Amino acid sequence: IEAAATEHQMLIIPQPDLSTWNNFDPQKPLSRTLYRRRWNRLVRETTGNPLVLLLNTGNELEIDDRSPKHIDAIRDVIREAQANNSTLTTYSTFATFIDYPVDILGINMLDSGPTYWTNALDLVKSLGIPFYASEFGGFVAFFERPSSALRQWRMFNQTQAIEDHGGSGTVFFA
């Protein structure tokens, strides 16, 4: 990954192994202990690497449970991760209405409808923290395979919308 990033002059946003909604439960003590080990290893392996833009603390951990208890557990995991890390942190979420304690919020925006492109961008902007589109691709995830021309048109317009709302960029998702 580092060789490809160097060759193409790109920055990377790594996250620990097993830190997504289907393999990590932030409410379970053992799961959190194992996550901390993986996080600490990621910090050790990336500290000082000029290609690392941000460290992602996780991805969509709230997908199956948006209860206050679960959201608080995710926030605690993020705070614990920040405690031993000098690199800026992010967290990738589709839940644009939740204010996570990160340096820059990643919004998974694989949707071409008004969910993100009308209401959510205003809401995220109102949180007052920097954000970027952590999954961006001009298609609705799992539901469509639009033509290349339609994806390009959407991505152009959606990039403009993200910039107009103060977003800090996009991570393209194929």
mmCIF file of the C-alpha atoms, coordinates in Angstrom:
data_MODEL
# 
_entry.id   MODEL 
# 
loop_
_atom_site.group_PDB 
_atom_site.id 
_atom_site.type_symbol 
_atom_site.label_atom_id 
_atom_site.label_alt_id 
_atom_site.label_comp_id 
_atom_site.label_asym_id 
_atom_site.label_entity_id 
_atom_site.label_seq_id 
_atom_site.pdbx_PDB_ins_code 
_atom_site.Cartn_x 
_atom_site.Cartn_y 
_atom_site.Cartn_z 
_atom_site.occupancy 
_atom_site.B_iso_or_equiv 
_atom_site.pdbx_formal_charge 
_atom_site.auth_seq_id 
_atom_site.auth_comp_id 
_atom_site.auth_asym_id 
_atom_site.auth_atom_id 
_atom_site.pdbx_PDB_model_num 
ATOM 1   C CA . ILE A 1 1   ? 0.000   0.000  0.000   1.00 0.00 ? 1   ILE A CA 1 
ATOM 2   C CA . GLU A 1 2   ? 2.779   2.407  0.877   1.00 0.00 ? 2   GLU A CA 1 
ATOM 3   C CA . ALA A 1 3   ? 4.543   1.802  -2.451  1.00 0.00 ? 3   ALA A CA 1 
ATOM 4   C CA . ALA A 1 4   ? 1.346   2.506  -4.384  1.00 0.00 ? 4   ALA A CA 1 
ATOM 5   C CA . ALA A 1 5   ? 0.650   5.609  -2.285  1.00 0.00 ? 5   ALA A CA 1 
ATOM 6   C CA . THR A 1 6   ? 4.161   6.896  -2.945  1.00 0.00 ? 6   THR A CA 1 
ATOM 7   C CA . GLU A 1 7   ? 3.972   6.164  -6.669  1.00 0.00 ? 7   GLU A CA 1 
ATOM 8   C CA . HIS A 1 8   ? 0.609   7.922  -7.059  1.00 0.00 ? 8   HIS A CA 1 
ATOM 9   C CA . GLN A 1 9   ? 1.348   10.707 -4.544  1.00 0.00 ? 9   GLN A CA 1 
ATOM 10  C CA . MET A 1 10  ? -1.542  9.768  -2.278  1.00 0.00 ? 10  MET A CA 1 
ATOM 11  C CA . LEU A 1 11  ? -2.018  9.805  1.469   1.00 0.00 ? 11  LEU A CA 1 
ATOM 12  C CA . ILE A 1 12  ? -3.463  6.890  3.409   1.00 0.00 ? 12  ILE A CA 1 
ATOM 13  C CA . ILE A 1 13  ? -6.023  6.577  6.208   1.00 0.00 ? 13  ILE A CA 1 
ATOM 14  C CA . PRO A 1 14  ? -5.404  3.188  7.858   1.00 0.00 ? 14  PRO A CA 1 
ATOM 15  C CA . GLN A 1 15  ? -7.563  1.643  10.554  1.00 0.00 ? 15  GLN A CA 1 
ATOM 16  C CA . PRO A 1 16  ? -6.982  -1.351 12.819  1.00 0.00 ? 16  PRO A CA 1 
ATOM 17  C CA . ASP A 1 17  ? -7.901  -4.818 11.624  1.00 0.00 ? 17  ASP A CA 1 
ATOM 18  C CA . LEU A 1 18  ? -11.301 -6.034 12.825  1.00 0.00 ? 18  LEU A CA 1 
ATOM 19  C CA . SER A 1 19  ? -12.695 -2.572 13.550  1.00 0.00 ? 19  SER A CA 1 
ATOM 20  C CA . THR A 1 20  ? -15.923 -2.538 11.577  1.00 0.00 ? 20  THR A CA 1 
ATOM 21  C CA . TRP A 1 21  ? -19.556 -3.123 12.465  1.00 0.00 ? 21  TRP A CA 1 
ATOM 22  C CA . ASN A 1 22  ? -19.494 -6.836 11.702  1.00 0.00 ? 22  ASN A CA 1 
ATOM 23  C CA . ASN A 1 23  ? -16.451 -7.802 13.799  1.00 0.00 ? 23  ASN A CA 1 
ATOM 24  C CA . PHE A 1 24  ? -16.110 -5.437 16.770  1.00 0.00 ? 24  PHE A CA 1 
ATOM 25  C CA . ASP A 1 25  ? -18.563 -4.719 19.603  1.00 0.00 ? 25  ASP A CA 1 
ATOM 26  C CA . PRO A 1 26  ? -17.419 -1.684 21.607  1.00 0.00 ? 26  PRO A CA 1 
ATOM 27  C CA . GLN A 1 27  ? -19.706 -2.665 24.504  1.00 0.00 ? 27  GLN A CA 1 
ATOM 28  C CA . LYS A 1 28  ? -17.921 -5.958 25.219  1.00 0.00 ? 28  LYS A CA 1 
ATOM 29  C CA . PRO A 1 29  ? -14.825 -5.701 27.458  1.00 0.00 ? 29  PRO A CA 1 
ATOM 30  C CA . LEU A 1 30  ? -12.863 -8.474 25.709  1.00 0.00 ? 30  LEU A CA 1 
ATOM 31  C CA . SER A 1 31  ? -13.624 -7.003 22.311  1.00 0.00 ? 31  SER A CA 1 
ATOM 32  C CA . ARG A 1 32  ? -12.374 -3.594 23.500  1.00 0.00 ? 32  ARG A CA 1 
ATOM 33  C CA . THR A 1 33  ? -9.201  -5.081 24.986  1.00 0.00 ? 33  THR A CA 1 
ATOM 34  C CA . LEU A 1 34  ? -8.388  -6.828 21.709  1.00 0.00 ? 34  LEU A CA 1 
ATOM 35  C CA . TYR A 1 35  ? -9.206  -3.655 19.785  1.00 0.00 ? 35  TYR A CA 1 
ATOM 36  C CA . ARG A 1 36  ? -6.796  -1.646 21.967  1.00 0.00 ? 36  ARG A CA 1 
ATOM 37  C CA . ARG A 1 37  ? -4.009  -4.109 21.097  1.00 0.00 ? 37  ARG A CA 1 
ATOM 38  C CA . ARG A 1 38  ? -4.744  -3.743 17.385  1.00 0.00 ? 38  ARG A CA 1 
ATOM 39  C CA . TRP A 1 39  ? -4.963  0.047  17.717  1.00 0.00 ? 39  TRP A CA 1 
ATOM 40  C CA . ASN A 1 40  ? -1.657  0.260  19.603  1.00 0.00 ? 40  ASN A CA 1 
ATOM 41  C CA . ARG A 1 41  ? 0.008   -1.891 16.933  1.00 0.00 ? 41  ARG A CA 1 
ATOM 42  C CA . LEU A 1 42  ? -1.350  0.407  14.212  1.00 0.00 ? 42  LEU A CA 1 
ATOM 43  C CA . VAL A 1 43  ? -0.036  3.473  16.047  1.00 0.00 ? 43  VAL A CA 1 
ATOM 44  C CA . ARG A 1 44  ? 3.420   1.873  16.434  1.00 0.00 ? 44  ARG A CA 1 
ATOM 45  C CA . GLU A 1 45  ? 3.527   0.852  12.768  1.00 0.00 ? 45  GLU A CA 1 
ATOM 46  C CA . THR A 1 46  ? 2.421   4.232  11.395  1.00 0.00 ? 46  THR A CA 1 
ATOM 47  C CA . THR A 1 47  ? 4.033   6.769  13.735  1.00 0.00 ? 47  THR A CA 1 
ATOM 48  C CA . GLY A 1 48  ? 6.285   9.048  11.717  1.00 0.00 ? 48  GLY A CA 1 
ATOM 49  C CA . ASN A 1 49  ? 5.078   7.739  8.355   1.00 0.00 ? 49  ASN A CA 1 
ATOM 50  C CA . PRO A 1 50  ? 4.707   10.784 6.081   1.00 0.00 ? 50  PRO A CA 1 
ATOM 51  C CA . LEU A 1 51  ? 2.061   9.006  3.981   1.00 0.00 ? 51  LEU A CA 1 
ATOM 52  C CA . VAL A 1 52  ? -0.423  8.704  6.876   1.00 0.00 ? 52  VAL A CA 1 
ATOM 53  C CA . LEU A 1 53  ? -2.965  11.508 6.807   1.00 0.00 ? 53  LEU A CA 1 
ATOM 54  C CA . LEU A 1 54  ? -5.270  10.270 9.578   1.00 0.00 ? 54  LEU A CA 1 
ATOM 55  C CA . LEU A 1 55  ? -5.826  7.149  11.636  1.00 0.00 ? 55  LEU A CA 1 
ATOM 56  C CA . ASN A 1 56  ? -9.363  5.811  11.352  1.00 0.00 ? 56  ASN A CA 1 
ATOM 57  C CA . THR A 1 57  ? -10.658 4.474  14.661  1.00 0.00 ? 57  THR A CA 1 
ATOM 58  C CA . GLY A 1 58  ? -13.403 2.350  13.090  1.00 0.00 ? 58  GLY A CA 1 
ATOM 59  C CA . ASN A 1 59  ? -16.155 2.018  10.521  1.00 0.00 ? 59  ASN A CA 1 
ATOM 60  C CA . GLU A 1 60  ? -19.925 2.100  11.061  1.00 0.00 ? 60  GLU A CA 1 
ATOM 61  C CA . LEU A 1 61  ? -19.864 0.494  14.506  1.00 0.00 ? 61  LEU A CA 1 
ATOM 62  C CA . GLU A 1 62  ? -23.374 1.870  15.050  1.00 0.00 ? 62  GLU A CA 1 
ATOM 63  C CA . ILE A 1 63  ? -24.916 0.125  12.035  1.00 0.00 ? 63  ILE A CA 1 
ATOM 64  C CA . ASP A 1 64  ? -26.916 -2.389 14.107  1.00 0.00 ? 64  ASP A CA 1 
ATOM 65  C CA . ASP A 1 65  ? -27.308 -0.431 17.340  1.00 0.00 ? 65  ASP A CA 1 
ATOM 66  C CA . ARG A 1 66  ? -27.799 3.317  17.680  1.00 0.00 ? 66  ARG A CA 1 
ATOM 67  C CA . SER A 1 67  ? -28.834 3.217  21.330  1.00 0.00 ? 67  SER A CA 1 
ATOM 68  C CA . PRO A 1 68  ? -27.295 5.833  23.649  1.00 0.00 ? 68  PRO A CA 1 
ATOM 69  C CA . LYS A 1 69  ? -25.338 3.094  25.461  1.00 0.00 ? 69  LYS A CA 1 
ATOM 70  C CA . HIS A 1 70  ? -23.777 1.829  22.236  1.00 0.00 ? 70  HIS A CA 1 
ATOM 71  C CA . ILE A 1 71  ? -22.976 5.329  20.918  1.00 0.00 ? 71  ILE A CA 1 
ATOM 72  C CA . ASP A 1 72  ? -21.341 6.185  24.253  1.00 0.00 ? 72  ASP A CA 1 
ATOM 73  C CA . ALA A 1 73  ? -19.244 3.003  23.985  1.00 0.00 ? 73  ALA A CA 1 
ATOM 74  C CA . ILE A 1 74  ? -18.067 4.057  20.509  1.00 0.00 ? 74  ILE A CA 1 
ATOM 75  C CA . ARG A 1 75  ? -17.212 7.531  21.819  1.00 0.00 ? 75  ARG A CA 1 
ATOM 76  C CA . ASP A 1 76  ? -15.217 5.930  24.663  1.00 0.00 ? 76  ASP A CA 1 
ATOM 77  C CA . VAL A 1 77  ? -13.272 3.775  22.198  1.00 0.00 ? 77  VAL A CA 1 
ATOM 78  C CA . ILE A 1 78  ? -12.433 6.880  20.154  1.00 0.00 ? 78  ILE A CA 1 
ATOM 79  C CA . ARG A 1 79  ? -11.304 8.817  23.243  1.00 0.00 ? 79  ARG A CA 1 
ATOM 80  C CA . GLU A 1 80  ? -9.136  5.892  24.392  1.00 0.00 ? 80  GLU A CA 1 
ATOM 81  C CA . ALA A 1 81  ? -7.578  5.684  20.926  1.00 0.00 ? 81  ALA A CA 1 
ATOM 82  C CA . GLN A 1 82  ? -6.754  9.385  20.949  1.00 0.00 ? 82  GLN A CA 1 
ATOM 83  C CA . ALA A 1 83  ? -5.073  9.128  24.351  1.00 0.00 ? 83  ALA A CA 1 
ATOM 84  C CA . ASN A 1 84  ? -1.952  7.360  23.040  1.00 0.00 ? 84  ASN A CA 1 
ATOM 85  C CA . ASN A 1 85  ? -1.760  8.836  19.597  1.00 0.00 ? 85  ASN A CA 1 
ATOM 86  C CA . SER A 1 86  ? -0.419  12.095 18.221  1.00 0.00 ? 86  SER A CA 1 
ATOM 87  C CA . THR A 1 87  ? -1.829  11.574 14.723  1.00 0.00 ? 87  THR A CA 1 
ATOM 88  C CA . LEU A 1 88  ? -5.168  13.139 13.860  1.00 0.00 ? 88  LEU A CA 1 
ATOM 89  C CA . THR A 1 89  ? -8.043  10.700 14.236  1.00 0.00 ? 89  THR A CA 1 
ATOM 90  C CA . THR A 1 90  ? -11.208 10.055 12.312  1.00 0.00 ? 90  THR A CA 1 
ATOM 91  C CA . TYR A 1 91  ? -14.168 7.694  12.461  1.00 0.00 ? 91  TYR A CA 1 
ATOM 92  C CA . SER A 1 92  ? -16.248 6.625  9.472   1.00 0.00 ? 92  SER A CA 1 
ATOM 93  C CA . THR A 1 93  ? -20.009 6.661  9.913   1.00 0.00 ? 93  THR A CA 1 
ATOM 94  C CA . PHE A 1 94  ? -23.203 6.809  7.918   1.00 0.00 ? 94  PHE A CA 1 
ATOM 95  C CA . ALA A 1 95  ? -24.986 8.282  10.959  1.00 0.00 ? 95  ALA A CA 1 
ATOM 96  C CA . THR A 1 96  ? -24.471 11.948 10.220  1.00 0.00 ? 96  THR A CA 1 
ATOM 97  C CA . PHE A 1 97  ? -26.537 13.025 13.216  1.00 0.00 ? 97  PHE A CA 1 
ATOM 98  C CA . ILE A 1 98  ? -24.052 11.693 15.809  1.00 0.00 ? 98  ILE A CA 1 
ATOM 99  C CA . ASP A 1 99  ? -21.310 13.977 17.107  1.00 0.00 ? 99  ASP A CA 1 
ATOM 100 C CA . TYR A 1 100 ? -18.210 11.820 17.623  1.00 0.00 ? 100 TYR A CA 1 
ATOM 101 C CA . PRO A 1 101 ? -15.092 13.166 19.439  1.00 0.00 ? 101 PRO A CA 1 
ATOM 102 C CA . VAL A 1 102 ? -12.731 13.042 16.449  1.00 0.00 ? 102 VAL A CA 1 
ATOM 103 C CA . ASP A 1 103 ? -10.394 15.505 14.793  1.00 0.00 ? 103 ASP A CA 1 
ATOM 104 C CA . ILE A 1 104 ? -12.167 15.093 11.456  1.00 0.00 ? 104 ILE A CA 1 
ATOM 105 C CA . LEU A 1 105 ? -15.363 13.112 10.882  1.00 0.00 ? 105 LEU A CA 1 
ATOM 106 C CA . GLY A 1 106 ? -15.603 10.645 8.008   1.00 0.00 ? 106 GLY A CA 1 
ATOM 107 C CA . ILE A 1 107 ? -19.053 10.384 6.442   1.00 0.00 ? 107 ILE A CA 1 
ATOM 108 C CA . ASN A 1 108 ? -19.736 7.274  4.364   1.00 0.00 ? 108 ASN A CA 1 
ATOM 109 C CA . MET A 1 109 ? -21.702 8.804  1.506   1.00 0.00 ? 109 MET A CA 1 
ATOM 110 C CA . LEU A 1 110 ? -22.491 5.951  -0.888  1.00 0.00 ? 110 LEU A CA 1 
ATOM 111 C CA . ASP A 1 111 ? -25.957 7.236  -1.654  1.00 0.00 ? 111 ASP A CA 1 
ATOM 112 C CA . SER A 1 112 ? -27.195 9.387  -4.481  1.00 0.00 ? 112 SER A CA 1 
ATOM 113 C CA . GLY A 1 113 ? -30.461 10.408 -2.844  1.00 0.00 ? 113 GLY A CA 1 
ATOM 114 C CA . PRO A 1 114 ? -31.509 13.235 -0.532  1.00 0.00 ? 114 PRO A CA 1 
ATOM 115 C CA . THR A 1 115 ? -30.446 11.324 2.599   1.00 0.00 ? 115 THR A CA 1 
ATOM 116 C CA . TYR A 1 116 ? -26.944 12.744 2.295   1.00 0.00 ? 116 TYR A CA 1 
ATOM 117 C CA . TRP A 1 117 ? -27.098 15.339 -0.420  1.00 0.00 ? 117 TRP A CA 1 
ATOM 118 C CA . THR A 1 118 ? -29.860 17.507 1.032   1.00 0.00 ? 118 THR A CA 1 
ATOM 119 C CA . ASN A 1 119 ? -30.299 17.060 4.778   1.00 0.00 ? 119 ASN A CA 1 
ATOM 120 C CA . ALA A 1 120 ? -27.135 15.393 6.045   1.00 0.00 ? 120 ALA A CA 1 
ATOM 121 C CA . LEU A 1 121 ? -24.599 17.906 4.759   1.00 0.00 ? 121 LEU A CA 1 
ATOM 122 C CA . ASP A 1 122 ? -26.401 20.730 6.567   1.00 0.00 ? 122 ASP A CA 1 
ATOM 123 C CA . LEU A 1 123 ? -26.503 18.637 9.747   1.00 0.00 ? 123 LEU A CA 1 
ATOM 124 C CA . VAL A 1 124 ? -22.817 17.680 9.596   1.00 0.00 ? 124 VAL A CA 1 
ATOM 125 C CA . LYS A 1 125 ? -21.835 21.287 8.930   1.00 0.00 ? 125 LYS A CA 1 
ATOM 126 C CA . SER A 1 126 ? -23.817 22.341 12.018  1.00 0.00 ? 126 SER A CA 1 
ATOM 127 C CA . LEU A 1 127 ? -21.663 20.053 14.224  1.00 0.00 ? 127 LEU A CA 1 
ATOM 128 C CA . GLY A 1 128 ? -18.810 22.513 13.739  1.00 0.00 ? 128 GLY A CA 1 
ATOM 129 C CA . ILE A 1 129 ? -16.087 19.897 13.188  1.00 0.00 ? 129 ILE A CA 1 
ATOM 130 C CA . PRO A 1 130 ? -14.165 19.210 9.977   1.00 0.00 ? 130 PRO A CA 1 
ATOM 131 C CA . PHE A 1 131 ? -15.506 16.378 7.851   1.00 0.00 ? 131 PHE A CA 1 
ATOM 132 C CA . TYR A 1 132 ? -14.827 14.532 4.628   1.00 0.00 ? 132 TYR A CA 1 
ATOM 133 C CA . ALA A 1 133 ? -16.637 11.910 2.573   1.00 0.00 ? 133 ALA A CA 1 
ATOM 134 C CA . SER A 1 134 ? -14.893 8.711  3.696   1.00 0.00 ? 134 SER A CA 1 
ATOM 135 C CA . GLU A 1 135 ? -16.766 6.577  1.161   1.00 0.00 ? 135 GLU A CA 1 
ATOM 136 C CA . PHE A 1 136 ? -17.705 8.408  -1.985  1.00 0.00 ? 136 PHE A CA 1 
ATOM 137 C CA . GLY A 1 137 ? -18.452 7.006  -5.400  1.00 0.00 ? 137 GLY A CA 1 
ATOM 138 C CA . GLY A 1 138 ? -21.553 8.331  -7.174  1.00 0.00 ? 138 GLY A CA 1 
ATOM 139 C CA . PHE A 1 139 ? -23.657 5.225  -6.594  1.00 0.00 ? 139 PHE A CA 1 
ATOM 140 C CA . VAL A 1 140 ? -26.005 3.767  -3.993  1.00 0.00 ? 140 VAL A CA 1 
ATOM 141 C CA . ALA A 1 141 ? -24.120 1.058  -2.117  1.00 0.00 ? 141 ALA A CA 1 
ATOM 142 C CA . PHE A 1 142 ? -25.387 -2.480 -2.715  1.00 0.00 ? 142 PHE A CA 1 
ATOM 143 C CA . PHE A 1 143 ? -28.334 -1.298 -4.837  1.00 0.00 ? 143 PHE A CA 1 
ATOM 144 C CA . GLU A 1 144 ? -27.129 -0.050 -8.195  1.00 0.00 ? 144 GLU A CA 1 
ATOM 145 C CA . ARG A 1 145 ? -24.397 -0.153 -10.801 1.00 0.00 ? 145 ARG A CA 1 
ATOM 146 C CA . PRO A 1 146 ? -24.770 3.090  -12.755 1.00 0.00 ? 146 PRO A CA 1 
ATOM 147 C CA . SER A 1 147 ? -22.923 3.868  -15.946 1.00 0.00 ? 147 SER A CA 1 
ATOM 148 C CA . SER A 1 148 ? -19.531 5.507  -15.756 1.00 0.00 ? 148 SER A CA 1 
ATOM 149 C CA . ALA A 1 149 ? -20.984 8.724  -17.205 1.00 0.00 ? 149 ALA A CA 1 
ATOM 150 C CA . LEU A 1 150 ? -23.714 8.916  -14.535 1.00 0.00 ? 150 LEU A CA 1 
ATOM 151 C CA . ARG A 1 151 ? -21.203 8.235  -11.748 1.00 0.00 ? 151 ARG A CA 1 
ATOM 152 C CA . GLN A 1 152 ? -18.893 10.957 -13.061 1.00 0.00 ? 152 GLN A CA 1 
ATOM 153 C CA . TRP A 1 153 ? -21.772 13.456 -13.268 1.00 0.00 ? 153 TRP A CA 1 
ATOM 154 C CA . ARG A 1 154 ? -22.891 12.603 -9.727  1.00 0.00 ? 154 ARG A CA 1 
ATOM 155 C CA . MET A 1 155 ? -19.371 12.748 -8.343  1.00 0.00 ? 155 MET A CA 1 
ATOM 156 C CA . PHE A 1 156 ? -18.788 16.173 -9.900  1.00 0.00 ? 156 PHE A CA 1 
ATOM 157 C CA . ASN A 1 157 ? -21.999 17.562 -8.413  1.00 0.00 ? 157 ASN A CA 1 
ATOM 158 C CA . GLN A 1 158 ? -21.553 15.805 -5.086  1.00 0.00 ? 158 GLN A CA 1 
ATOM 159 C CA . THR A 1 159 ? -17.970 17.047 -4.743  1.00 0.00 ? 159 THR A CA 1 
ATOM 160 C CA . GLN A 1 160 ? -19.285 20.569 -5.242  1.00 0.00 ? 160 GLN A CA 1 
ATOM 161 C CA . ALA A 1 161 ? -21.951 19.994 -2.558  1.00 0.00 ? 161 ALA A CA 1 
ATOM 162 C CA . ILE A 1 162 ? -19.348 18.691 -0.097  1.00 0.00 ? 162 ILE A CA 1 
ATOM 163 C CA . GLU A 1 163 ? -17.106 21.696 -0.745  1.00 0.00 ? 163 GLU A CA 1 
ATOM 164 C CA . ASP A 1 164 ? -20.062 24.102 -0.474  1.00 0.00 ? 164 ASP A CA 1 
ATOM 165 C CA . HIS A 1 165 ? -20.798 22.706 2.992   1.00 0.00 ? 165 HIS A CA 1 
ATOM 166 C CA . GLY A 1 166 ? -17.199 23.035 4.185   1.00 0.00 ? 166 GLY A CA 1 
ATOM 167 C CA . GLY A 1 167 ? -16.113 19.442 3.641   1.00 0.00 ? 167 GLY A CA 1 
ATOM 168 C CA . SER A 1 168 ? -12.409 18.681 3.470   1.00 0.00 ? 168 SER A CA 1 
ATOM 169 C CA . GLY A 1 169 ? -12.382 16.199 0.603   1.00 0.00 ? 169 GLY A CA 1 
ATOM 170 C CA . THR A 1 170 ? -13.378 12.728 -0.466  1.00 0.00 ? 170 THR A CA 1 
ATOM 171 C CA . VAL A 1 171 ? -12.103 9.163  -0.502  1.00 0.00 ? 171 VAL A CA 1 
ATOM 172 C CA . PHE A 1 172 ? -13.209 7.524  -3.727  1.00 0.00 ? 172 PHE A CA 1 
ATOM 173 C CA . PHE A 1 173 ? -14.824 4.114  -3.404  1.00 0.00 ? 173 PHE A CA 1 
ATOM 174 C CA . ALA A 1 174 ? -15.071 1.890  -6.456  1.00 0.00 ? 174 ALA A CA 1 
# 
